[in-house]
mmCIF file of C-alpha atoms in Angstrom:
data_model
loop_
_atom_site.group_PDB
_atom_site.id
_atom_site.type_symbol
_atom_site.label_atom_id
_atom_site.label_comp_id
_atom_site.label_asym_id
_atom_site.label_seq_id
_atom_site.Cartn_x
_atom_site.Cartn_y
_atom_site.Cartn_z
ATOM 1 C CA UNK A 1 22.875 -30.954 1.062
ATOM 2 C CA UNK A 2 22.352 -31.247 5.020
ATOM 3 C CA UNK A 3 18.924 -31.087 6.782
ATOM 4 C CA UNK A 4 19.190 -27.321 7.677
ATOM 5 C CA UNK A 5 20.138 -26.700 4.051
ATOM 6 C CA UNK A 6 16.924 -28.778 2.853
ATOM 7 C CA UNK A 7 14.737 -27.082 5.324
ATOM 8 C CA UNK A 8 15.873 -23.565 4.251
ATOM 9 C CA UNK A 9 15.357 -24.394 0.504
ATOM 10 C CA UNK A 10 12.084 -25.893 1.270
ATOM 11 C CA UNK A 11 11.123 -22.686 3.361
ATOM 12 C CA UNK A 12 12.298 -20.444 0.598
ATOM 13 C CA UNK A 13 10.261 -22.340 -1.985
ATOM 14 C CA UNK A 14 7.200 -22.070 0.187
ATOM 15 C CA UNK A 15 7.494 -18.428 0.523
ATOM 16 C CA UNK A 16 8.038 -17.786 -3.325
ATOM 17 C CA UNK A 17 4.605 -19.941 -3.620
ATOM 18 C CA UNK A 18 2.740 -17.867 -1.038
ATOM 19 C CA UNK A 19 4.069 -14.480 -2.403
ATOM 20 C CA UNK A 20 2.798 -15.524 -5.801
ATOM 21 C CA UNK A 21 -0.682 -16.595 -4.754
ATOM 22 C CA UNK A 22 -0.760 -13.459 -2.751
ATOM 23 C CA UNK A 23 0.147 -11.271 -5.683
ATOM 24 C CA UNK A 24 -2.589 -13.008 -7.805
ATOM 25 C CA UNK A 25 -5.177 -12.453 -5.018
ATOM 26 C CA UNK A 26 -4.229 -8.617 -4.389
ATOM 27 C CA UNK A 27 -3.593 -7.582 -7.902
ATOM 28 C CA UNK A 28 -6.303 -9.676 -9.783
ATOM 29 C CA UNK A 29 -8.740 -11.317 -7.363
ATOM 30 C CA UNK A 30 -9.548 -8.290 -4.871
ATOM 31 C CA UNK A 31 -9.859 -5.753 -7.780
ATOM 32 C CA UNK A 32 -12.206 -8.200 -9.907
ATOM 33 C CA UNK A 33 -14.312 -8.502 -6.867
ATOM 34 C CA UNK A 34 -14.598 -4.621 -6.253
ATOM 35 C CA UNK A 35 -15.406 -4.057 -9.812
ATOM 36 C CA UNK A 36 -18.155 -6.803 -9.825
ATOM 37 C CA UNK A 37 -19.503 -5.552 -6.528
ATOM 38 C CA UNK A 38 -19.790 -1.962 -7.656
ATOM 39 C CA UNK A 39 -21.226 -2.937 -11.098
ATOM 40 C CA UNK A 40 -23.852 -5.743 -9.700
ATOM 41 C CA UNK A 41 -24.341 -4.868 -5.967
ATOM 42 C CA UNK A 42 -26.602 -1.992 -4.761
ATOM 43 C CA UNK A 43 -24.481 0.845 -3.306
ATOM 44 C CA UNK A 44 -26.449 0.068 0.087
ATOM 45 C CA UNK A 45 -24.662 -3.139 0.336
ATOM 46 C CA UNK A 46 -21.135 -1.547 0.523
ATOM 47 C CA UNK A 47 -20.638 -3.343 4.056
ATOM 48 C CA UNK A 48 -20.850 -6.732 2.487
ATOM 49 C CA UNK A 49 -18.519 -5.962 -0.259
ATOM 50 C CA UNK A 50 -16.192 -4.652 2.463
ATOM 51 C CA UNK A 51 -16.453 -7.872 4.543
ATOM 52 C CA UNK A 52 -15.713 -10.001 1.168
ATOM 53 C CA UNK A 53 -12.557 -7.750 0.603
ATOM 54 C CA UNK A 54 -11.358 -8.162 4.423
ATOM 55 C CA UNK A 55 -11.811 -12.265 4.158
ATOM 56 C CA UNK A 56 -9.788 -12.104 0.941
ATOM 57 C CA UNK A 57 -7.128 -9.911 2.637
ATOM 58 C CA UNK A 58 -6.962 -12.344 5.497
ATOM 59 C CA UNK A 59 -6.070 -15.309 3.024
ATOM 60 C CA UNK A 60 -2.743 -14.280 2.094
ATOM 61 C CA UNK A 61 -1.586 -13.947 5.769
ATOM 62 C CA UNK A 62 -3.190 -17.073 6.995
ATOM 63 C CA UNK A 63 -0.911 -18.835 4.286
ATOM 64 C CA UNK A 64 1.914 -17.748 6.450
ATOM 65 C CA UNK A 65 0.971 -20.660 8.669
ATOM 66 C CA UNK A 66 0.889 -23.160 5.992
ATOM 67 C CA UNK A 67 3.721 -25.434 7.392
ATOM 68 C CA UNK A 68 3.580 -24.563 11.157
ATOM 69 C CA UNK A 69 1.315 -23.818 14.066
ATOM 70 C CA UNK A 70 0.452 -20.272 14.446
ATOM 71 C CA UNK A 71 1.774 -18.525 17.530
ATOM 72 C CA UNK A 72 -0.669 -16.065 19.630
ATOM 73 C CA UNK A 73 2.388 -13.500 19.899
ATOM 74 C CA UNK A 74 2.361 -12.901 16.212
ATOM 75 C CA UNK A 75 -1.328 -12.666 16.023
ATOM 76 C CA UNK A 76 -0.896 -10.010 19.091
ATOM 77 C CA UNK A 77 1.707 -8.033 17.362
ATOM 78 C CA UNK A 78 -0.379 -7.664 14.050
ATOM 79 C CA UNK A 79 -3.328 -6.550 15.925
ATOM 80 C CA UNK A 80 -1.300 -4.275 17.957
ATOM 81 C CA UNK A 81 0.027 -2.537 14.775
ATOM 82 C CA UNK A 82 -3.509 -2.475 13.210
ATOM 83 C CA UNK A 83 -4.856 -0.994 16.349
ATOM 84 C CA UNK A 84 -2.110 1.541 16.690
ATOM 85 C CA UNK A 85 -2.510 2.641 12.772
ATOM 86 C CA UNK A 86 -6.531 3.034 13.238
ATOM 87 C CA UNK A 87 -6.095 4.790 16.682
ATOM 88 C CA UNK A 88 -3.402 7.197 15.409
ATOM 89 C CA UNK A 89 -5.210 7.993 12.260
ATOM 90 C CA UNK A 90 -8.418 8.674 13.735
ATOM 91 C CA UNK A 91 -6.890 11.134 16.366
ATOM 92 C CA UNK A 92 -4.748 13.043 13.933
ATOM 93 C CA UNK A 93 -7.809 13.017 11.586
ATOM 94 C CA UNK A 94 -9.496 15.151 14.145
ATOM 95 C CA UNK A 95 -6.705 17.279 15.419
ATOM 96 C CA UNK A 96 -4.410 17.838 12.305
ATOM 97 C CA UNK A 97 -4.584 16.881 8.519
ATOM 98 C CA UNK A 98 -1.771 14.631 9.016
ATOM 99 C CA UNK A 99 -1.886 11.292 7.121
ATOM 100 C CA UNK A 100 -0.073 9.184 9.950
ATOM 101 C CA UNK A 101 -2.218 6.124 9.210
ATOM 102 C CA UNK A 102 -0.574 5.862 5.707
ATOM 103 C CA UNK A 103 2.698 6.131 7.150
ATOM 104 C CA UNK A 104 2.032 3.162 9.904
ATOM 105 C CA UNK A 105 0.779 0.752 7.190
ATOM 106 C CA UNK A 106 3.885 1.370 5.149
ATOM 107 C CA UNK A 107 5.920 0.928 8.303
ATOM 108 C CA UNK A 108 4.038 -2.173 9.241
ATOM 109 C CA UNK A 109 4.703 -3.619 5.859
ATOM 110 C CA UNK A 110 8.286 -3.111 6.043
ATOM 111 C CA UNK A 111 8.630 -4.666 9.532
ATOM 112 C CA UNK A 112 6.013 -7.566 8.981
ATOM 113 C CA UNK A 113 6.257 -8.592 5.377
ATOM 114 C CA UNK A 114 4.077 -8.094 2.419
ATOM 115 C CA UNK A 115 1.046 -10.316 3.487
ATOM 116 C CA UNK A 116 0.921 -8.983 6.863
ATOM 117 C CA UNK A 117 1.206 -5.287 5.490
ATOM 118 C CA UNK A 118 -1.767 -5.706 3.292
ATOM 119 C CA UNK A 119 -3.821 -7.309 5.990
ATOM 120 C CA UNK A 120 -2.794 -4.310 8.380
ATOM 121 C CA UNK A 121 -3.766 -1.702 5.910
ATOM 122 C CA UNK A 122 -7.137 -3.230 4.821
ATOM 123 C CA UNK A 123 -8.082 -4.113 8.405
ATOM 124 C CA UNK A 124 -7.102 -0.668 9.789
ATOM 125 C CA UNK A 125 -8.933 1.027 6.886
ATOM 126 C CA UNK A 126 -12.179 -0.985 7.886
ATOM 127 C CA UNK A 127 -11.858 -0.001 11.528
ATOM 128 C CA UNK A 128 -11.166 3.591 10.828
ATOM 129 C CA UNK A 129 -14.385 3.970 8.899
ATOM 130 C CA UNK A 130 -16.429 2.891 11.739
ATOM 131 C CA UNK A 131 -15.662 6.342 13.255
ATOM 132 C CA UNK A 132 -14.925 8.202 10.191
ATOM 133 C CA UNK A 133 -17.841 7.021 8.161
ATOM 134 C CA UNK A 134 -18.677 3.948 6.292
ATOM 135 C CA UNK A 135 -19.767 3.962 2.842
ATOM 136 C CA UNK A 136 -19.185 2.775 -0.748
ATOM 137 C CA UNK A 137 -15.761 4.167 -0.615
ATOM 138 C CA UNK A 138 -14.702 1.766 2.049
ATOM 139 C CA UNK A 139 -13.640 -1.317 -0.104
ATOM 140 C CA UNK A 140 -11.559 1.190 -2.207
ATOM 141 C CA UNK A 141 -9.611 2.541 0.695
ATOM 142 C CA UNK A 142 -8.966 -0.836 2.194
ATOM 143 C CA UNK A 143 -7.522 -2.105 -1.085
ATOM 144 C CA UNK A 144 -5.243 1.174 -1.425
ATOM 145 C CA UNK A 145 -3.968 1.208 2.168
ATOM 146 C CA UNK A 146 -3.461 -2.679 2.010
ATOM 147 C CA UNK A 147 -1.462 -2.176 -1.349
ATOM 148 C CA UNK A 148 0.697 0.457 0.252
ATOM 149 C CA UNK A 149 1.545 -2.217 2.995
ATOM 150 C CA UNK A 150 2.162 -4.836 0.498
ATOM 151 C CA UNK A 151 4.316 -2.846 -1.784
ATOM 152 C CA UNK A 152 6.444 -1.734 1.205
ATOM 153 C CA UNK A 153 6.948 -5.246 2.435
ATOM 154 C CA UNK A 154 7.903 -6.055 -1.146
ATOM 155 C CA UNK A 155 10.587 -3.571 -1.857
ATOM 156 C CA UNK A 156 12.543 -3.382 1.346
ATOM 157 C CA UNK A 157 15.175 -5.481 2.720
ATOM 158 C CA UNK A 158 14.179 -6.384 6.274
ATOM 159 C CA UNK A 159 17.421 -8.344 6.825
ATOM 160 C CA UNK A 160 19.711 -5.082 6.547
ATOM 161 C CA UNK A 161 18.659 -3.276 9.694
ATOM 162 C CA UNK A 162 21.990 -1.652 10.077
ATOM 163 C CA UNK A 163 21.081 0.758 7.439
ATOM 164 C CA UNK A 164 18.691 2.383 9.912
ATOM 165 C CA UNK A 165 21.541 5.101 10.688
ATOM 166 C CA UNK A 166 22.003 6.170 7.314
ATOM 167 C CA UNK A 167 20.335 8.795 5.029
ATOM 168 C CA UNK A 168 22.011 8.334 1.733
ATOM 169 C CA UNK A 169 20.281 9.172 -1.568
ATOM 170 C CA UNK A 170 22.393 6.541 -3.215
ATOM 171 C CA UNK A 171 20.147 3.706 -1.818
ATOM 172 C CA UNK A 172 17.013 4.742 -3.618
ATOM 173 C CA UNK A 173 18.537 6.704 -6.759
ATOM 174 C CA UNK A 174 17.454 3.413 -9.045
ATOM 175 C CA UNK A 175 13.692 3.658 -8.447
ATOM 176 C CA UNK A 176 13.819 7.319 -8.397
ATOM 177 C CA UNK A 177 15.316 7.440 -11.785
ATOM 178 C CA UNK A 178 12.753 4.578 -13.055
ATOM 179 C CA UNK A 179 9.846 6.842 -11.916
ATOM 180 C CA UNK A 180 11.569 10.166 -13.247
ATOM 181 C CA UNK A 181 11.921 8.603 -16.600
ATOM 182 C CA UNK A 182 8.274 7.331 -16.552
ATOM 183 C CA UNK A 183 7.241 11.031 -16.104
ATOM 184 C CA UNK A 184 9.482 12.213 -18.741
ATOM 185 C CA UNK A 185 7.770 9.679 -21.078
ATOM 186 C CA UNK A 186 4.421 10.973 -19.885
ATOM 187 C CA UNK A 187 5.497 14.543 -20.558
ATOM 188 C CA UNK A 188 6.884 13.550 -24.048
ATOM 189 C CA UNK A 189 3.417 11.892 -24.925
ATOM 190 C CA UNK A 190 1.595 15.095 -23.767
ATOM 191 C CA UNK A 191 3.811 17.130 -25.979
ATOM 192 C CA UNK A 192 3.479 14.862 -28.934
ATOM 193 C CA UNK A 193 -0.415 14.096 -28.601
ATOM 194 C CA UNK A 194 -2.098 16.280 -25.937
ATOM 195 C CA UNK A 195 -5.377 15.022 -26.934
ATOM 196 C CA UNK A 196 -8.105 16.980 -25.074
ATOM 197 C CA UNK A 197 -6.111 17.708 -21.941
ATOM 198 C CA UNK A 198 -5.107 21.137 -21.054
ATOM 199 C CA UNK A 199 -2.652 20.517 -18.876
ATOM 200 C CA UNK A 200 0.210 17.778 -18.233
ATOM 201 C CA UNK A 201 -0.713 17.609 -14.560
ATOM 202 C CA UNK A 202 -3.502 15.113 -14.795
ATOM 203 C CA UNK A 203 -3.950 11.409 -15.406
ATOM 204 C CA UNK A 204 -0.522 11.039 -17.023
ATOM 205 C CA UNK A 205 1.177 11.695 -13.710
ATOM 206 C CA UNK A 206 -0.495 8.951 -12.048
ATOM 207 C CA UNK A 207 -0.604 6.298 -14.821
ATOM 208 C CA UNK A 208 2.889 6.859 -16.106
ATOM 209 C CA UNK A 209 4.279 7.168 -12.520
ATOM 210 C CA UNK A 210 2.312 3.882 -11.479
ATOM 211 C CA UNK A 211 4.448 2.023 -14.369
ATOM 212 C CA UNK A 212 7.632 3.549 -13.223
ATOM 213 C CA UNK A 213 6.726 2.993 -9.404
ATOM 214 C CA UNK A 214 5.812 -0.614 -10.077
ATOM 215 C CA UNK A 215 8.861 -1.248 -12.294
ATOM 216 C CA UNK A 216 11.176 0.288 -9.393
ATOM 217 C CA UNK A 217 9.682 -2.091 -6.939
ATOM 218 C CA UNK A 218 10.157 -5.036 -9.029
ATOM 219 C CA UNK A 219 13.833 -4.093 -9.995
ATOM 220 C CA UNK A 220 14.544 -3.414 -6.385
ATOM 221 C CA UNK A 221 12.831 -6.325 -4.884
ATOM 222 C CA UNK A 222 13.688 -6.837 -1.065
ATOM 223 C CA UNK A 223 16.848 -4.906 -1.822
ATOM 224 C CA UNK A 224 16.069 -1.292 -0.637
ATOM 225 C CA UNK A 225 17.824 -0.612 2.831
ATOM 226 C CA UNK A 226 15.586 0.641 5.435
ATOM 227 C CA UNK A 227 16.822 4.328 6.149
ATOM 228 C CA UNK A 228 14.870 7.550 6.880
ATOM 229 C CA UNK A 229 15.219 9.071 3.218
ATOM 230 C CA UNK A 230 14.540 5.772 1.322
ATOM 231 C CA UNK A 231 11.228 4.974 3.060
ATOM 232 C CA UNK A 232 10.145 8.866 3.143
ATOM 233 C CA UNK A 233 10.483 8.978 -0.754
ATOM 234 C CA UNK A 234 8.959 5.453 -1.096
ATOM 235 C CA UNK A 235 5.972 6.753 0.995
ATOM 236 C CA UNK A 236 5.433 9.878 -0.981
ATOM 237 C CA UNK A 237 5.707 8.179 -4.467
ATOM 238 C CA UNK A 238 3.638 5.439 -3.604
ATOM 239 C CA UNK A 239 0.828 7.338 -1.500
ATOM 240 C CA UNK A 240 0.576 10.187 -4.266
ATOM 241 C CA UNK A 241 0.557 7.716 -7.179
ATOM 242 C CA UNK A 242 -0.955 4.430 -6.266
ATOM 243 C CA UNK A 243 -3.415 5.773 -3.364
ATOM 244 C CA UNK A 244 -4.238 9.025 -5.301
ATOM 245 C CA UNK A 245 -4.501 7.308 -8.706
ATOM 246 C CA UNK A 246 -6.908 4.707 -7.484
ATOM 247 C CA UNK A 247 -9.122 6.616 -5.219
ATOM 248 C CA UNK A 248 -9.648 9.438 -7.903
ATOM 249 C CA UNK A 249 -10.912 6.818 -10.404
ATOM 250 C CA UNK A 250 -13.060 5.191 -7.613
ATOM 251 C CA UNK A 251 -14.690 8.719 -6.962
ATOM 252 C CA UNK A 252 -15.918 8.772 -10.468
ATOM 253 C CA UNK A 253 -17.007 5.151 -10.444
ATOM 254 C CA UNK A 254 -18.880 5.841 -7.225
ATOM 255 C CA UNK A 255 -20.654 8.753 -8.561
ATOM 256 C CA UNK A 256 -21.737 6.877 -11.783
ATOM 257 C CA UNK A 257 -23.196 4.130 -9.582
ATOM 258 C CA UNK A 258 -24.989 6.481 -7.300
ATOM 259 C CA UNK A 259 -26.659 8.365 -10.304
ATOM 260 C CA UNK A 260 -28.799 6.166 -12.455
ATOM 261 C CA UNK A 261 -28.104 6.663 -15.907
ATOM 262 C CA UNK A 262 -24.758 8.281 -15.779
ATOM 263 C CA UNK A 263 -21.665 6.426 -17.554
ATOM 264 C CA UNK A 264 -18.013 7.117 -17.348
ATOM 265 C CA UNK A 265 -16.727 10.034 -18.779
ATOM 266 C CA UNK A 266 -12.920 10.660 -19.659
ATOM 267 C CA UNK A 267 -13.591 14.304 -19.227
ATOM 268 C CA UNK A 268 -15.081 13.894 -15.835
ATOM 269 C CA UNK A 269 -11.957 11.721 -15.084
ATOM 270 C CA UNK A 270 -9.441 14.255 -16.303
ATOM 271 C CA UNK A 271 -11.143 16.813 -14.148
ATOM 272 C CA UNK A 272 -11.005 14.543 -11.177
ATOM 273 C CA UNK A 273 -7.288 13.704 -11.439
ATOM 274 C CA UNK A 274 -6.575 17.574 -11.822
ATOM 275 C CA UNK A 275 -8.761 18.594 -8.889
ATOM 276 C CA UNK A 276 -7.345 15.882 -6.777
ATOM 277 C CA UNK A 277 -3.760 16.950 -7.470
ATOM 278 C CA UNK A 278 -3.414 19.063 -4.271
ATOM 279 C CA UNK A 279 -5.072 16.853 -1.925
ATOM 280 C CA UNK A 280 -2.895 13.844 -3.217
ATOM 281 C CA UNK A 281 0.144 15.996 -2.756
ATOM 282 C CA UNK A 282 -0.920 16.951 0.835
ATOM 283 C CA UNK A 283 -1.556 13.326 1.605
ATOM 284 C CA UNK A 284 1.443 12.140 0.375
ATOM 285 C CA UNK A 285 3.697 15.007 1.734
ATOM 286 C CA UNK A 286 2.261 14.785 5.451
ATOM 287 C CA UNK A 287 2.605 10.720 5.297
ATOM 288 C CA UNK A 288 6.259 11.183 4.205
ATOM 289 C CA UNK A 289 6.984 13.560 6.871
ATOM 290 C CA UNK A 290 5.648 11.122 9.438
ATOM 291 C CA UNK A 291 7.453 8.184 8.353
ATOM 292 C CA UNK A 292 10.788 10.459 8.150
ATOM 293 C CA UNK A 293 10.287 11.653 11.724
ATOM 294 C CA UNK A 294 9.047 8.243 13.427
ATOM 295 C CA UNK A 295 9.752 5.603 10.966
ATOM 296 C CA UNK A 296 13.066 4.535 11.912
ATOM 297 C CA UNK A 297 12.275 4.473 15.745
ATOM 298 C CA UNK A 298 9.046 2.487 15.160
ATOM 299 C CA UNK A 299 10.626 -0.181 12.849
ATOM 300 C CA UNK A 300 13.593 -0.557 15.354
ATOM 301 C CA UNK A 301 11.062 -1.022 18.144
ATOM 302 C CA UNK A 302 9.198 -3.791 16.162
ATOM 303 C CA UNK A 303 12.503 -5.654 15.281
ATOM 304 C CA UNK A 304 13.310 -5.639 18.911
ATOM 305 C CA UNK A 305 9.918 -7.150 19.675
ATOM 306 C CA UNK A 306 10.335 -9.731 16.979
ATOM 307 C CA UNK A 307 13.606 -10.683 18.400
ATOM 308 C CA UNK A 308 12.749 -10.891 21.982
ATOM 309 C CA UNK A 309 9.543 -13.055 21.329
ATOM 310 C CA UNK A 310 10.902 -15.076 18.445
ATOM 311 C CA UNK A 311 8.395 -13.861 15.749
ATOM 312 C CA UNK A 312 8.501 -14.501 12.082
ATOM 313 C CA UNK A 313 11.584 -16.621 12.382
#
């Protein structure tokens, strides 16, 4: 094997190691810190918890520079995408109820990779809440937005930019069928044992949908081509299942923490998932529309910037 081959193998091994450590940090480390912060810290110290989450968010991104000197142009591009996400979300939050911030986080993850996608999501949400209102919900929103960016960077094949011109359902039929099968299992479980649930449209949609979504991302890891239909469907499912599912549970936890003596209630959790369904549908739908309308053009421009300035080579 020549020197170029050895260097490529070494780089791929380092990328796998970095992704493994980043996944542990994101799926285990940060949730544990948020849970401990909610249970142990007074709710008035939410800013401290937010800063801790932000520092942990930066760690996977700094691992990108493990074997080379960081370039200012890379930091500038990351800051630009984060600022664009925060600014656009704040503006449209005032003008129209459109979740363009969620769309831009996913676009950033697709273009810049999973670690950078998580940092863009968490940092942008942290900045947004200085204008939209900081509170105990901030760490949860930072984690949810970051998770969307991370999953987007993990699922899509950034090396296949030629697929930007296509809109074929075939490219996403695998993950869609995985989610559909998970929802069918959810409905079957409701029919067999409904428990105290009055309707199928509740926690089962989120819980079983999340299992199907994560399975689809794992199966299609870095294989999904970047086309308008694919990224739109991905945006809808991840925003509805991941963001909505986590934030509905977080609402109950924050309420419990704010009222002394209250405990977690499954009945209250069921009610939150049912009442939150319309908002989650609106959130996911408007984000998917934004991605469908502007996603391809923004990704193309980011790719041109990366090529022109030799970023992430």
